[in-house]
Coordinates of C-alpha atoms in Angstrom, one line a residue:
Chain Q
X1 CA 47.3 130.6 116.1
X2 CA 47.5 126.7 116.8
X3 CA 49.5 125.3 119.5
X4 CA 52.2 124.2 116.8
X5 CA 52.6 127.1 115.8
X6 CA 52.7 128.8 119.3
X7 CA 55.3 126.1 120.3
X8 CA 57.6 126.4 117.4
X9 CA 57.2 130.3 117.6
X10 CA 58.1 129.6 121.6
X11 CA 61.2 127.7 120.3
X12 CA 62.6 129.9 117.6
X13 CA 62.5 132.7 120.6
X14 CA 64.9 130.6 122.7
X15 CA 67.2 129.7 119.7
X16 CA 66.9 133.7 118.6
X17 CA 68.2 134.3 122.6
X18 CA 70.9 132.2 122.7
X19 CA 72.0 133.4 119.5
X20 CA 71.5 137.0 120.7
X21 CA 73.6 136.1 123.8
X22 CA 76.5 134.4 121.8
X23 CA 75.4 131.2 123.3
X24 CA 76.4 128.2 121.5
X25 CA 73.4 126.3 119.8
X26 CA 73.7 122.4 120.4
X27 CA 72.4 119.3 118.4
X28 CA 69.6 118.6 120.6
X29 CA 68.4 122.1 120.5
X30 CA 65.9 123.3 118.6
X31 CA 67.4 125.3 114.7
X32 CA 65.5 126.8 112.2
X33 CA 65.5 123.9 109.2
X34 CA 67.0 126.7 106.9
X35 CA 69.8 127.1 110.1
X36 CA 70.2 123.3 110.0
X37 CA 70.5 123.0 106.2
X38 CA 73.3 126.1 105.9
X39 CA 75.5 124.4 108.3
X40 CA 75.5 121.2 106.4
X41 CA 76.1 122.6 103.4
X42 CA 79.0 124.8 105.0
X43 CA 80.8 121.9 107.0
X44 CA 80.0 119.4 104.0
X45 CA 82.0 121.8 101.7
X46 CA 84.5 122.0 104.5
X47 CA 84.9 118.0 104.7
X48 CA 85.2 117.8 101.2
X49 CA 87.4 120.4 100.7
X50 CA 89.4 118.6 103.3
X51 CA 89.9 115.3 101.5
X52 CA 90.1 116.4 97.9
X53 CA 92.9 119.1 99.2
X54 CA 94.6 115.5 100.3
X55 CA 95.2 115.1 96.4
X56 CA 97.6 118.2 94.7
X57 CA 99.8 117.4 98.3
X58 CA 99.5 113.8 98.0
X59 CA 100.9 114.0 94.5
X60 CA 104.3 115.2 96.1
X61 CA 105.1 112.7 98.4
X62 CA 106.8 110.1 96.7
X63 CA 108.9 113.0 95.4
X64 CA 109.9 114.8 98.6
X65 CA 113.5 116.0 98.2
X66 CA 114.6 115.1 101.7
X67 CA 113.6 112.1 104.4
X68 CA 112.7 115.3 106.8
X69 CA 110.4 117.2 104.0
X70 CA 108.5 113.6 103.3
X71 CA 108.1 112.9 107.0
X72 CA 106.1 116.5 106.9
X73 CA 103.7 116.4 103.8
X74 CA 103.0 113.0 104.6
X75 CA 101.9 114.3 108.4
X76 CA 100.1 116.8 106.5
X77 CA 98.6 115.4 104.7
X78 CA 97.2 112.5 107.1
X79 CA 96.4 115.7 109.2
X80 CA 93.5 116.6 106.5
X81 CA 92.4 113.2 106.4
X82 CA 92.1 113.7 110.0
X83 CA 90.1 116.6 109.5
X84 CA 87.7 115.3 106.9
X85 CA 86.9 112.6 109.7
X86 CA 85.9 115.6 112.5
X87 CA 84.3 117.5 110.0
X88 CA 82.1 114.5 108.9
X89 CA 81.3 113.7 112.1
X90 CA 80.6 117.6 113.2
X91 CA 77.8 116.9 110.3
X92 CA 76.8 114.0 111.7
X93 CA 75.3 115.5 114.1
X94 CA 72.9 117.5 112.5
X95 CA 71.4 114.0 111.3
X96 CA 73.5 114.0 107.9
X97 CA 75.9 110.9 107.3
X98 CA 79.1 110.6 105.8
X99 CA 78.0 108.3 103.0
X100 CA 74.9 110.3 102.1
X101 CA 77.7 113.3 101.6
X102 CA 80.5 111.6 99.9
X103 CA 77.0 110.1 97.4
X104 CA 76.6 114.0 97.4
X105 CA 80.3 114.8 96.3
X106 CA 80.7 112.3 94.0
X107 CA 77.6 113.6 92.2
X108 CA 78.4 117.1 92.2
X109 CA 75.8 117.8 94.1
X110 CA 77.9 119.6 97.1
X111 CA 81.5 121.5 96.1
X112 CA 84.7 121.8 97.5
X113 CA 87.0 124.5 97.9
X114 CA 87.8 125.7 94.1
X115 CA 91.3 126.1 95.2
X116 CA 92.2 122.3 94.6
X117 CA 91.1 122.2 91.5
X118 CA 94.3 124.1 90.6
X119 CA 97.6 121.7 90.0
X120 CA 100.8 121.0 92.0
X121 CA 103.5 121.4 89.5
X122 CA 106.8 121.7 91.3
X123 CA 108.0 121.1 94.7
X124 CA 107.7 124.6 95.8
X125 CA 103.6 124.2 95.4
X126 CA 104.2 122.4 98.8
X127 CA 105.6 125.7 99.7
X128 CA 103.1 128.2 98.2
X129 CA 99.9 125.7 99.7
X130 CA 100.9 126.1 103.0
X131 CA 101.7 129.9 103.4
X132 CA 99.3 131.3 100.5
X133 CA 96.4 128.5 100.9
X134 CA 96.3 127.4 104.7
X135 CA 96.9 130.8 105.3
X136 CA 93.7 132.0 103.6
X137 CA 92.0 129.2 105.1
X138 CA 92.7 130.2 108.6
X139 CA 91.8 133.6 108.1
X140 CA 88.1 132.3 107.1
X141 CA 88.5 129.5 109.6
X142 CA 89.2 131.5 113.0
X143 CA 86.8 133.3 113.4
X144 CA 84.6 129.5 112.9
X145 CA 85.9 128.8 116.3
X146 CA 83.6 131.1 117.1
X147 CA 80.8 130.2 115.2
X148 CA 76.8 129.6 116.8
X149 CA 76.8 126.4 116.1
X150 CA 78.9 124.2 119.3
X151 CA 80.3 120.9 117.6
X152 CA 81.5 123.0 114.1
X153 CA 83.1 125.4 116.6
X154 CA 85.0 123.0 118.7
X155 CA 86.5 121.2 116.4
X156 CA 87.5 124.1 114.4
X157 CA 89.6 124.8 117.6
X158 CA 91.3 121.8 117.0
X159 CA 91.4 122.2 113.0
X160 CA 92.9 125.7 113.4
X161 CA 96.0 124.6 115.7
X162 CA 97.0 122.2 113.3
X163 CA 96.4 124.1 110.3
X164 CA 98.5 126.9 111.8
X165 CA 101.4 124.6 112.2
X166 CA 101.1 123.4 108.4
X167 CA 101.1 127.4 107.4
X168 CA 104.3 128.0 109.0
X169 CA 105.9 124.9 107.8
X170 CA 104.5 125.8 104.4
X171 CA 106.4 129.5 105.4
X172 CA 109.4 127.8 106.3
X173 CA 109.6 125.4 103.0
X174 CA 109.5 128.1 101.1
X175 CA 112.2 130.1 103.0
X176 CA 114.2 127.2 102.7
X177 CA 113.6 127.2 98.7
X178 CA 113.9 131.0 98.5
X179 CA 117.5 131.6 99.9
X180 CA 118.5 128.3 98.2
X181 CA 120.1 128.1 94.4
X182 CA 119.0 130.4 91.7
X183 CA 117.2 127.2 90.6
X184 CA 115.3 126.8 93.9
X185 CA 114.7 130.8 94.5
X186 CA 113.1 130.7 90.6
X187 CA 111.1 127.4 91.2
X188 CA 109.5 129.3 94.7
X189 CA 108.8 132.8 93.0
X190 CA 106.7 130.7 90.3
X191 CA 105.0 128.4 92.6
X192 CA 103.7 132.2 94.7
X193 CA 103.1 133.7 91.3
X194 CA 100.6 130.9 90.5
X195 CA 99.1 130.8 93.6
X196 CA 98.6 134.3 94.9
X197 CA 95.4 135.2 92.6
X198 CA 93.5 131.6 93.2
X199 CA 94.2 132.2 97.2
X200 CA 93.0 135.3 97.1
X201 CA 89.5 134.1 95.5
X202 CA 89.4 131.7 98.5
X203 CA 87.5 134.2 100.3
X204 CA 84.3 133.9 98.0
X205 CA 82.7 136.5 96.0
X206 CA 83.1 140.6 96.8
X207 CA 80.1 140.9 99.7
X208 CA 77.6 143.0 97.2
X209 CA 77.6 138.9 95.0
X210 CA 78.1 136.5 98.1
X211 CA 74.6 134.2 98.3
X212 CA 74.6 133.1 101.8
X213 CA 77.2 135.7 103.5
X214 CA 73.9 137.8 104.6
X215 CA 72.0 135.1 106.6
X216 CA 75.1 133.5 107.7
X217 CA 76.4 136.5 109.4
X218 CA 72.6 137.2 111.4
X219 CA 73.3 133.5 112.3
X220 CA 76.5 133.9 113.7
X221 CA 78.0 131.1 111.1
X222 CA 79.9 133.6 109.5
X223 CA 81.6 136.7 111.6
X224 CA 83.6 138.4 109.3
X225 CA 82.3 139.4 105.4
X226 CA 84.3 137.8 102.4
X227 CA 85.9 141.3 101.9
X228 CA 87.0 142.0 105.6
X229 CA 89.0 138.8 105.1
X230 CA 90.0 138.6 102.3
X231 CA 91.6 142.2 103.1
X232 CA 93.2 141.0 106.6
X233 CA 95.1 138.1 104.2
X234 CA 96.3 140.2 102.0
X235 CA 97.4 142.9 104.9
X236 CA 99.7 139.7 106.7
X237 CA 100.5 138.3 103.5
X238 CA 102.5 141.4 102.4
X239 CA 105.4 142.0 105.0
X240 CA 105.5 137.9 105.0
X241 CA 106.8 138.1 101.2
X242 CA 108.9 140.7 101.9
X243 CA 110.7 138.5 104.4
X244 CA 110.6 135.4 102.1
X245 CA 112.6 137.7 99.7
X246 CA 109.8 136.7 97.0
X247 CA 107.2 139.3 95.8
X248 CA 103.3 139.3 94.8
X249 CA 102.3 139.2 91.1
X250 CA 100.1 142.1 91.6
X251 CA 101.3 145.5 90.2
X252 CA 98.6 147.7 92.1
X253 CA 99.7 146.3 95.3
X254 CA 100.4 149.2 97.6
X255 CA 100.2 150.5 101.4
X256 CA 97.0 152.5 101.5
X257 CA 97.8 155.2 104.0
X258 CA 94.3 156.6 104.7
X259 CA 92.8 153.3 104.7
X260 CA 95.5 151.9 106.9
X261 CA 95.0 149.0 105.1
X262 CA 97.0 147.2 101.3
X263 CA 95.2 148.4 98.0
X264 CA 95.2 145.4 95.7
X265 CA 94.7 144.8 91.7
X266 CA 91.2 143.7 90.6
X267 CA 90.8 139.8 90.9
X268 CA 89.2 138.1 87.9
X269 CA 86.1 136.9 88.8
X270 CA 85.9 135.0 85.5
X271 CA 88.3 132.6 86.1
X272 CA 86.9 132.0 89.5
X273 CA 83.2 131.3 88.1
X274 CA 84.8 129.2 85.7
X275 CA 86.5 127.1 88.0
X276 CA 83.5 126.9 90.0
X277 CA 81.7 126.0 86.9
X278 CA 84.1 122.9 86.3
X279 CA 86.6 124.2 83.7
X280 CA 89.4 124.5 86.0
X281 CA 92.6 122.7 85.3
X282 CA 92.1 120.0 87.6
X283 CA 88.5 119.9 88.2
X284 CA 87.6 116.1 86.4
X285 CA 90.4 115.0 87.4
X286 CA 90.0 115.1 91.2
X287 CA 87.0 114.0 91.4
X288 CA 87.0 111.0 89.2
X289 CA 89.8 110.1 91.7
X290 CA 88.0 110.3 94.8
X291 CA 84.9 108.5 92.9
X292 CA 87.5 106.0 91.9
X293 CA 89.0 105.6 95.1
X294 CA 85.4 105.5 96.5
X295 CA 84.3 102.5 94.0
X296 CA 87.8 100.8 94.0
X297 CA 87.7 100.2 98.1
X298 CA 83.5 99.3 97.9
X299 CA 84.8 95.7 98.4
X300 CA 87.0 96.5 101.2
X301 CA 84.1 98.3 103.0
X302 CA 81.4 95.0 102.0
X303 CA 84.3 93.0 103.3
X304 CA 83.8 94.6 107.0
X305 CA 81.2 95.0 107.1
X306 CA 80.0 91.6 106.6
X307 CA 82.8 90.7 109.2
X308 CA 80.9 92.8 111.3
X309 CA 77.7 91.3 111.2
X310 CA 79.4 87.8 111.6
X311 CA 81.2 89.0 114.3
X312 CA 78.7 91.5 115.7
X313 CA 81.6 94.0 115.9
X314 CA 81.3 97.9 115.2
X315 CA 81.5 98.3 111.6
X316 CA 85.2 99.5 111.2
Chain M
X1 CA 127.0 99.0 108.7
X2 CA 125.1 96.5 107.1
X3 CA 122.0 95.9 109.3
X4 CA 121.6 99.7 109.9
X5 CA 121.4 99.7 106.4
X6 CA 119.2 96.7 106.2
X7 CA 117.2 97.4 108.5
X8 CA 116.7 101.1 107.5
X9 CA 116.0 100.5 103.7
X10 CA 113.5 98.0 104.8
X11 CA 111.6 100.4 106.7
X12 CA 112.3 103.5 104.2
X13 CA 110.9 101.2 101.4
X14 CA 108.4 99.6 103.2
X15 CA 107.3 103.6 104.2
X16 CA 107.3 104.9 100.4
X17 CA 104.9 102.3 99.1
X18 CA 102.6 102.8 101.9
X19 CA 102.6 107.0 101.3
X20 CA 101.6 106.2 97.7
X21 CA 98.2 105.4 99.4
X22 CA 97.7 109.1 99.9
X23 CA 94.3 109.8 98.7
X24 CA 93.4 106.4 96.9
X25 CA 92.4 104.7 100.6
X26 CA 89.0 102.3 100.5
X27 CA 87.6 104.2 103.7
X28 CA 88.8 107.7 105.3
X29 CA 89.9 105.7 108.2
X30 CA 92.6 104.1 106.5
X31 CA 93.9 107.1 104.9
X32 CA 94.8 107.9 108.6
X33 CA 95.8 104.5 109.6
X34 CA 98.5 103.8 106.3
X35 CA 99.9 107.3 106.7
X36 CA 100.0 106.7 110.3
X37 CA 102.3 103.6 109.4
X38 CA 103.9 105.3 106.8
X39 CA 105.6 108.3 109.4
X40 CA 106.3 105.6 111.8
X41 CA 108.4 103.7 109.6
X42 CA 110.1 107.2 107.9
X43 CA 111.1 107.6 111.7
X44 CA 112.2 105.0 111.8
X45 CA 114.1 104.7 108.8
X46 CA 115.7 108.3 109.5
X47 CA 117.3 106.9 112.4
X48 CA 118.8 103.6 111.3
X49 CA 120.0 105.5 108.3
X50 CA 121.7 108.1 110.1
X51 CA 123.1 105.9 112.2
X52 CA 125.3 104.1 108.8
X53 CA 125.8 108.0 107.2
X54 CA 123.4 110.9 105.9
X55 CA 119.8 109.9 105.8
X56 CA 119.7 112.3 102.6
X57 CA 122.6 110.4 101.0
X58 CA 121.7 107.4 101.6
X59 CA 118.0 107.5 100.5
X60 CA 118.3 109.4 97.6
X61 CA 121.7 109.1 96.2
X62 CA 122.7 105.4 96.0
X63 CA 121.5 103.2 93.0
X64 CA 119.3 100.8 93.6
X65 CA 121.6 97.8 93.9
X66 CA 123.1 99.2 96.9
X67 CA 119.8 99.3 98.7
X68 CA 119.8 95.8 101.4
X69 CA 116.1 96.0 101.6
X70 CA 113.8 92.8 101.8
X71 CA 112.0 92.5 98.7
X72 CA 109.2 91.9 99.9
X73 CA 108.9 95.7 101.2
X74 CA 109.5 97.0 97.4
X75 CA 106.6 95.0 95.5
X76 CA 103.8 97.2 95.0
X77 CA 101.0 98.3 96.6
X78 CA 98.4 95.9 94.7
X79 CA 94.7 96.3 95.9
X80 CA 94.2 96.6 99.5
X81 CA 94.4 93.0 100.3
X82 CA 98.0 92.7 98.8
X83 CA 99.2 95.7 101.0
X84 CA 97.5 94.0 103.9
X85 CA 99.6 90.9 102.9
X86 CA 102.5 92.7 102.8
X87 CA 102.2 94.7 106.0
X88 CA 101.2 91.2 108.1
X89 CA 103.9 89.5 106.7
X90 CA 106.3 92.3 107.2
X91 CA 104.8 93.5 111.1
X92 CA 105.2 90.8 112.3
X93 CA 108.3 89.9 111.2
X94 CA 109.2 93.1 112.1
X95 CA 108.1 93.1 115.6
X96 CA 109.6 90.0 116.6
X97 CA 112.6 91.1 115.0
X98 CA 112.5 94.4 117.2
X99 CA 111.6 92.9 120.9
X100 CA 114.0 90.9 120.2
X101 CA 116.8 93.7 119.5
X102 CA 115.3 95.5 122.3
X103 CA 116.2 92.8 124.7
X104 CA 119.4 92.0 122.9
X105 CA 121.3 95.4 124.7
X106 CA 123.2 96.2 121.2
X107 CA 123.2 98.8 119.1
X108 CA 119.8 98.9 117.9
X109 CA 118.5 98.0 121.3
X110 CA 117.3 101.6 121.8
X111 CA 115.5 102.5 118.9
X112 CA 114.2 99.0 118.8
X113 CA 112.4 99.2 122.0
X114 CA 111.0 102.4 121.2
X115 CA 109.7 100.7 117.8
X116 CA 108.5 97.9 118.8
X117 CA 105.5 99.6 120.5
X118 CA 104.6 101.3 116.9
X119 CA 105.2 97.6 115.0
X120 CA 102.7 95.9 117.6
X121 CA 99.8 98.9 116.4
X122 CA 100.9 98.4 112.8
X123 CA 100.8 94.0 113.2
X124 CA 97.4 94.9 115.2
X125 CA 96.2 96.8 112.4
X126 CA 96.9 93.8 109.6
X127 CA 95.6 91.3 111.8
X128 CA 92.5 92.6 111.8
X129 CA 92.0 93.7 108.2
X130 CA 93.0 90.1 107.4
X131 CA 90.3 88.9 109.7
X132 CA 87.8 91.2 108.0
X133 CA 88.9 90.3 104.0
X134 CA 89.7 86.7 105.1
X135 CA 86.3 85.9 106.9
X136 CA 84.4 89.2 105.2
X137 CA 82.8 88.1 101.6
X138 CA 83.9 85.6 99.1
X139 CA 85.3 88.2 97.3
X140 CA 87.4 89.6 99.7
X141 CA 88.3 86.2 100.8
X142 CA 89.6 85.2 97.2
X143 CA 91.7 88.5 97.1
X144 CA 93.0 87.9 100.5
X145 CA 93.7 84.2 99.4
X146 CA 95.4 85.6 96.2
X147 CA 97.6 88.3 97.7
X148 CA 99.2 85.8 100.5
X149 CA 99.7 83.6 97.1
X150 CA 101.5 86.2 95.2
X151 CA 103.8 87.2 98.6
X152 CA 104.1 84.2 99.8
X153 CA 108.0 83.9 97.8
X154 CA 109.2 86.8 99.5
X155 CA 108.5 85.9 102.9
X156 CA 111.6 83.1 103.1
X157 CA 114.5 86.1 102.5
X158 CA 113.0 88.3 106.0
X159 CA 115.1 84.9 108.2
X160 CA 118.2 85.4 106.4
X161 CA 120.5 86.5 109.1
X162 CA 121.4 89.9 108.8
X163 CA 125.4 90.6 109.6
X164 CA 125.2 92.9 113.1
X165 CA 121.6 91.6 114.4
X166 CA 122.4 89.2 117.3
X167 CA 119.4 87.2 117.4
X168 CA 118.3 83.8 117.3
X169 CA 117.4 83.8 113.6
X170 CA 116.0 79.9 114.0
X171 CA 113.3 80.6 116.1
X172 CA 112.6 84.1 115.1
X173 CA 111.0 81.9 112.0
X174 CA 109.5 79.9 113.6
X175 CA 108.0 82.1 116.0
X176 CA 106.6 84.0 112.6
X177 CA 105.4 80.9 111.2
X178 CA 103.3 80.2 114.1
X179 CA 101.7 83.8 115.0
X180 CA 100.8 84.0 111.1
X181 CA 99.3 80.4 111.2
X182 CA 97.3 81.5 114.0
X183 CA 95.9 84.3 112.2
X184 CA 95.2 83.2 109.2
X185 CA 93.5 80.4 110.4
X186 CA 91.3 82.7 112.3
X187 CA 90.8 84.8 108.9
X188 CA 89.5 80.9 107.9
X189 CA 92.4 81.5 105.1
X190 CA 94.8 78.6 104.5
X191 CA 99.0 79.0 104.9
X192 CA 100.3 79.0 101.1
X193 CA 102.2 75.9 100.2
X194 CA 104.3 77.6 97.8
X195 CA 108.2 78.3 98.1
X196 CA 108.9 80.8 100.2
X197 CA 112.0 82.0 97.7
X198 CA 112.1 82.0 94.0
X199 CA 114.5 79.6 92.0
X200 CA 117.5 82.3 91.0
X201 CA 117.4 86.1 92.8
X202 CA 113.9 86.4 94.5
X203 CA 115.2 86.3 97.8
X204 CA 118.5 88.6 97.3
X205 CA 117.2 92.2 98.5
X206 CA 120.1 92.1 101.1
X207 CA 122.6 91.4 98.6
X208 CA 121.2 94.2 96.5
X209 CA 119.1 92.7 93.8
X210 CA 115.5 93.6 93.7
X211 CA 112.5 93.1 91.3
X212 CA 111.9 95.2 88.8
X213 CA 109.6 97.7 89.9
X214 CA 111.7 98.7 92.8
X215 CA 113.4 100.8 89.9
X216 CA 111.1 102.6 88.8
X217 CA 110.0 103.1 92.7
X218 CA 113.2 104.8 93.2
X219 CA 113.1 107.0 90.0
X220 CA 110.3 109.1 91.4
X221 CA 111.5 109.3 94.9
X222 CA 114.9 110.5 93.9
X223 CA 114.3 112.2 91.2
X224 CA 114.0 115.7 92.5
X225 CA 117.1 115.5 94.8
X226 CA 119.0 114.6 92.2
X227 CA 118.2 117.3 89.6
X228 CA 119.3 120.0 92.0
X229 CA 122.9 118.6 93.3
X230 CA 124.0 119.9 96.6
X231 CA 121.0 122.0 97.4
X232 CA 119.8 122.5 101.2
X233 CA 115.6 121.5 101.4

C-alpha cells in the first residue's frame, strides 16, 4: 500500500466515525468525492427548485384578491428567493458556485422539483401549493435538518420554520376559500383535485426504483425512504381535508387498521417520468423564463461589476 | 381624505409594479431586495388606505380615475434601469416627504416616522444601483441616461401640494433637486433638461387622470375581486 493510499484510507475512517457517531461532517473535512458530488446535486436541485417554485406563485400576485393575501404571496414568495440564496451558498461550500449551477440549470443539465412544472390556474392554487406542496416538502425536508452534512443541515433549520409558516397560511387560504361562496368552495375542491396526485409524486420513485435513496440513506443525507414519507404525508394530509371540508381525488383512500397507517390508489408513474422527461405542462415554459430572466439582467450584472472593479467594492 | 388617499395610492401603485418583478429579477439578490420594497410599501399602503375607508374597497373597487396616485408610480416597469429611475426619483421624494410628516405632529406623523426608516433602505438601495448603471459600462450608462430621460416628465407633479400634508412644499423640491443632483453626478450621469410635466394631463395623477397603461395595470389587479362580489378572502 502507498502512503496515499494509507492516508486517504486513514481519512475515510475518520469521516466513516463521525458519520457512525451522527457527527456532522464540515467543509474542511475530509468526504468521499462520490459524498461531495451527491450533496451538490441534492442541494443544487433544492436551489433550483427554490427559484423556479418562485414562478407558478409569482404569476398570482398582481391578482391577489385582497391587500392582506398580496402582502402574503408576495412574502412568500421573496421567502423562496431567500432560500435559493442559502441553498446556493450551502453549495458553495463544497467548492460549487452559484453561476456554474444556474449555467447547469439553464442547460438542463441539473433538475428541479417536477412539481413546478405543473400550472397555477386559479387563486385557490395559492391555496393547494401551500398545504399540498410545502407540506410534502417539509415532510422530505425535516428530517434534512438532520442530515450528515453541517451547512445543508443548518440552514434547513432555518428553511423549515419558514416553510412551515407558508403551509399553514397555504391551510388557512384555503379554509378561507372553502367555507366561502359556492363559487369559492368549487374553485378550492379543483385547485386540491389537481394537486393531490403531483404532491404525492414529490416524494420520488417507490424505494424498490429510487437511484440514489440507497447511498444517501448509508450517508445519512437521506433518513427516511421515499415511501416512509410519502406515507406519513398522506397519513396528516387526510384528517387535514376533512377539516378543510374538501376531499382527496383518490377513491381507494381508506384507514388501514392493521397497518395503522391510510391505504392509497396507485400513483401513475407515467405521468411522473413524463414530466421528468420534459413533457409536463409547464416545463419549457419555466425555464425559458428563468434563462430569459438570466440573459435579460447580464447587463445589469456587467454593469456592477465593472462598478466594482472601478470602485474596488464587493461585487453586489 | 385626500392625502390618505394620495399618499396610499402612491405607495399601493408604486408596490404592484414592483411585485411584477417576481421571478424576472437580473440577480437573486434583487429578487429579495424589489419584493423587499414591494411589502414595505403594501404596508404601507394598507394603512393610509384604511385610514380614508376599506383597504379592500378602495384598492380594488374604484375605477381608475378615482385613484390620486403620482403618475410617475404607474408607468411600467421598463428594464431595470427605468425601475431604478423610478424608485430614485420616487424614494427620495418619498423620504423627504415622510421625515417631514414625521416631524410635522399631524395625522400621518405616526406612520410616517415609522416609514421613513424603510424609505431611507429603499432611496439607499436606488442610489447605489444608479451608481453602478450610471458609472458601470457604457451600456448601462446609456440605459440609465435613457430611463432618467423618459421619467424625467413625471417628476414635476410629486411637488404639487397635496390637500392635508402640512409641509413646506417649496423646499421639499428643492431639497429633491439637490440630493438627486448629487447622485447623479456621482453616477457621472447628467440632470435631464427636459420638462418636468407634459403640455396637457401628464402631471394630473392627483386629480385622477393617469397614462394609459395604468388601466390595464388595474384590470389584472382587480380583476379577481371583482368577479366574486362580496366574498370574504
Amino acid at each position: 500500500m502507498t502512503t496515499m493510499a494509507a492516508d486517504a484510507g486513514a481519512y475515510e475512517a475518520v469521516f466513516d466515525a463521525a458519520l457512525a457517531a451522527d457527527e456532522r461532517i464540515e467543509p474542511r473535512d475530509w468526504m468521499p468525492d462520490d459524498y461531495r458530488a451527491s450533496l451538490v446535486r441534492q442541494m443544487a436541485q433544492h436551489a433550483h427548485s427554490e427559484i423556479i417554485g418562485m414562478q407558478p406563485e409569482a404569476n398570482w400576485i398582481t391578482r391577489a384578491p385582497s391587500l392582506r393575501r398580496k402582502a402574503i404571496l408576495m412574502a412568500k414568495v421573496q421567502d423562496e428567493a431567500g432560500h435559493g440564496l442559502y441553498l446556493y451558498s450551502a453549495a458553495e461550500t463544497l467548492g460549487t458556485s452559484r453561476d456554474e449551477l444556474l449555467d447547469k440549470l439553464h442547460s438542463g443539465r441539473q433538475k428541479y422539483s417536477s412539481i413546478f412544472n405543473y400550472p397555477t390556474l386559479t387563486w385557490a392554487d395559492m391555496g393547494a401549493i401551500g398545504w399540498l406542496v410545502d407540506g410534502a416538502a417539509i415532510t422530505n425536508q425535516v428530517p434534512l435538518c438532520r442530515c450528515s452534512y453541517g451547512p445543508y443541515a443548518r440552514a434547513m433549520v432555518r428553511i423549515c420554520k419558514e416553510e412551515s409558516f407558508h403551509q399553514r397560511q397555504g391551510y388557512e387560504l384555503l379554509l378561507a376559500l372553502s367555507q366561502g361562496t359556492e363559487a369559492q368552495h368549487a374553485m378550492a375542491q379543483d385547485a386540491v383535485d389537481r394537486w393531490w396526485w403531483p404532491s404525492l409524486m414529490m416524494f420520488g420513485p417507490p424505494d424498490d426504483a429510487s437511484a440514489h435513496s440507497a447511498q444517501s440513506m448509508a450517508w445519512k443525507i437521506k433518513r427516511h425512504s421515499n415511501d416512509e414519507l410519502r406515507q406519513r404525508f398522506v397519513d396528516i394530509c387526510v384528517p387535514q381535508a376533512e377539516s378543510l371540508g374538501l376531499t382527496l381525488p383518490d377513491p381507494d383512500l381508506r384507514w388501514n387498521e392493521e397497518r395503522g397507517h391510510h391505504d392509497f390508489g396507485a400513483i401513475d408513474w407515467s405521468e411522473f417520468h413524463e414530466v421528468l422527461r420534459g413533457n409536463g405542462p409547464c416545463n419549457t415554459q419555466r425555464i425559458s423564463q428563468r434563462r430569459r430572466a438570466h440573459e435579460e439582467g447580464a447587463w445589469v450584472r456587467e454593469a456592477a461589476a465593472a462598478y466594482a472593479a472601478k470602485h474596488g467594492e464587493e461585487q453586489a | 381624505m385626500t392625502a390618505a388617499l394620495a399618499l396610499g395610492d402612491d405607495a399601493l401603485v408604486l408596490s404592484h409594479r414592483l411585485g411584477e418583478w417576481a421571478g424576472h429579477a437580473p440577480v437573486l439578490e434583487e429578487e429579495v431586495a424589489l419584493a423587499n420594497i414591494a411589502l414595505d410599501l403594501l404596508g404601507q399602503a394598507r394603512v393610509l388606505l384604511s385610514l380614508a375607508g376599506d383597504e379592500d374597497e378602495l384598492a380594488y373597487l374604484r375605477e381608475e380615475r378615482a385613484f390620486r396616485n403620482v403618475q410617475l408610480v404607474e408607468q411600467p416597469n421598463g428594464d431595470f434601469a427605468h425601475t431604478i429611475a423610478r424608485q430614485l426619483c420616487f424614494s427620495t421624494y418619498q423620504e423627504l416627504l415622510y421625515e417631514r410628516l414625521a416631524r410635522g405632529g399631524g395625522p400621518f406623523a405616526p406612520l410616517a416616522a415609522k416609514a421613513v426608516k424603510e424609505v431611507a433602505y429603499h432611496r439607499d438601495h436606488a442610489e447605489h444601483w444608479t451608481l453602478r448603471l450610471g458609472d458601470g459600462t457604457a451600456d448601462s450608462h446609456e440605459r440609465m441616461r435613457t430611463a432618467l430621460e423618459a421619467l424625467w416628465r413625471f417628476t414635476g407633479e410629486l411637488f404639487e401640494p397635496v390637500e392635508g400634508c402640512e409641509v413646506e412644499w417649496d423646499t421639499l423640491h428643492a431639497d429633491w433637486l439637490d440630493r438627486l443632483t448629487s447622485v447623479l453626478k456621482r453616477a457621472t450621469l447628467e440632470v435631464p433638461e427636459g420638462p418636468r410635466r407634459g403640455a396637457w394631463a401628464a402631471g394630473a395623477g392627483r386629480q385622477g387622470v393617469h397614462t394609459e397603461s395604468f388601466g390595464r395595470m388595474l384590470a389584472e389587479m382587480q380583476h379577481l375581486h371583482r368577479s366574486h362580489p362580496g366574498a370574504t378572502w
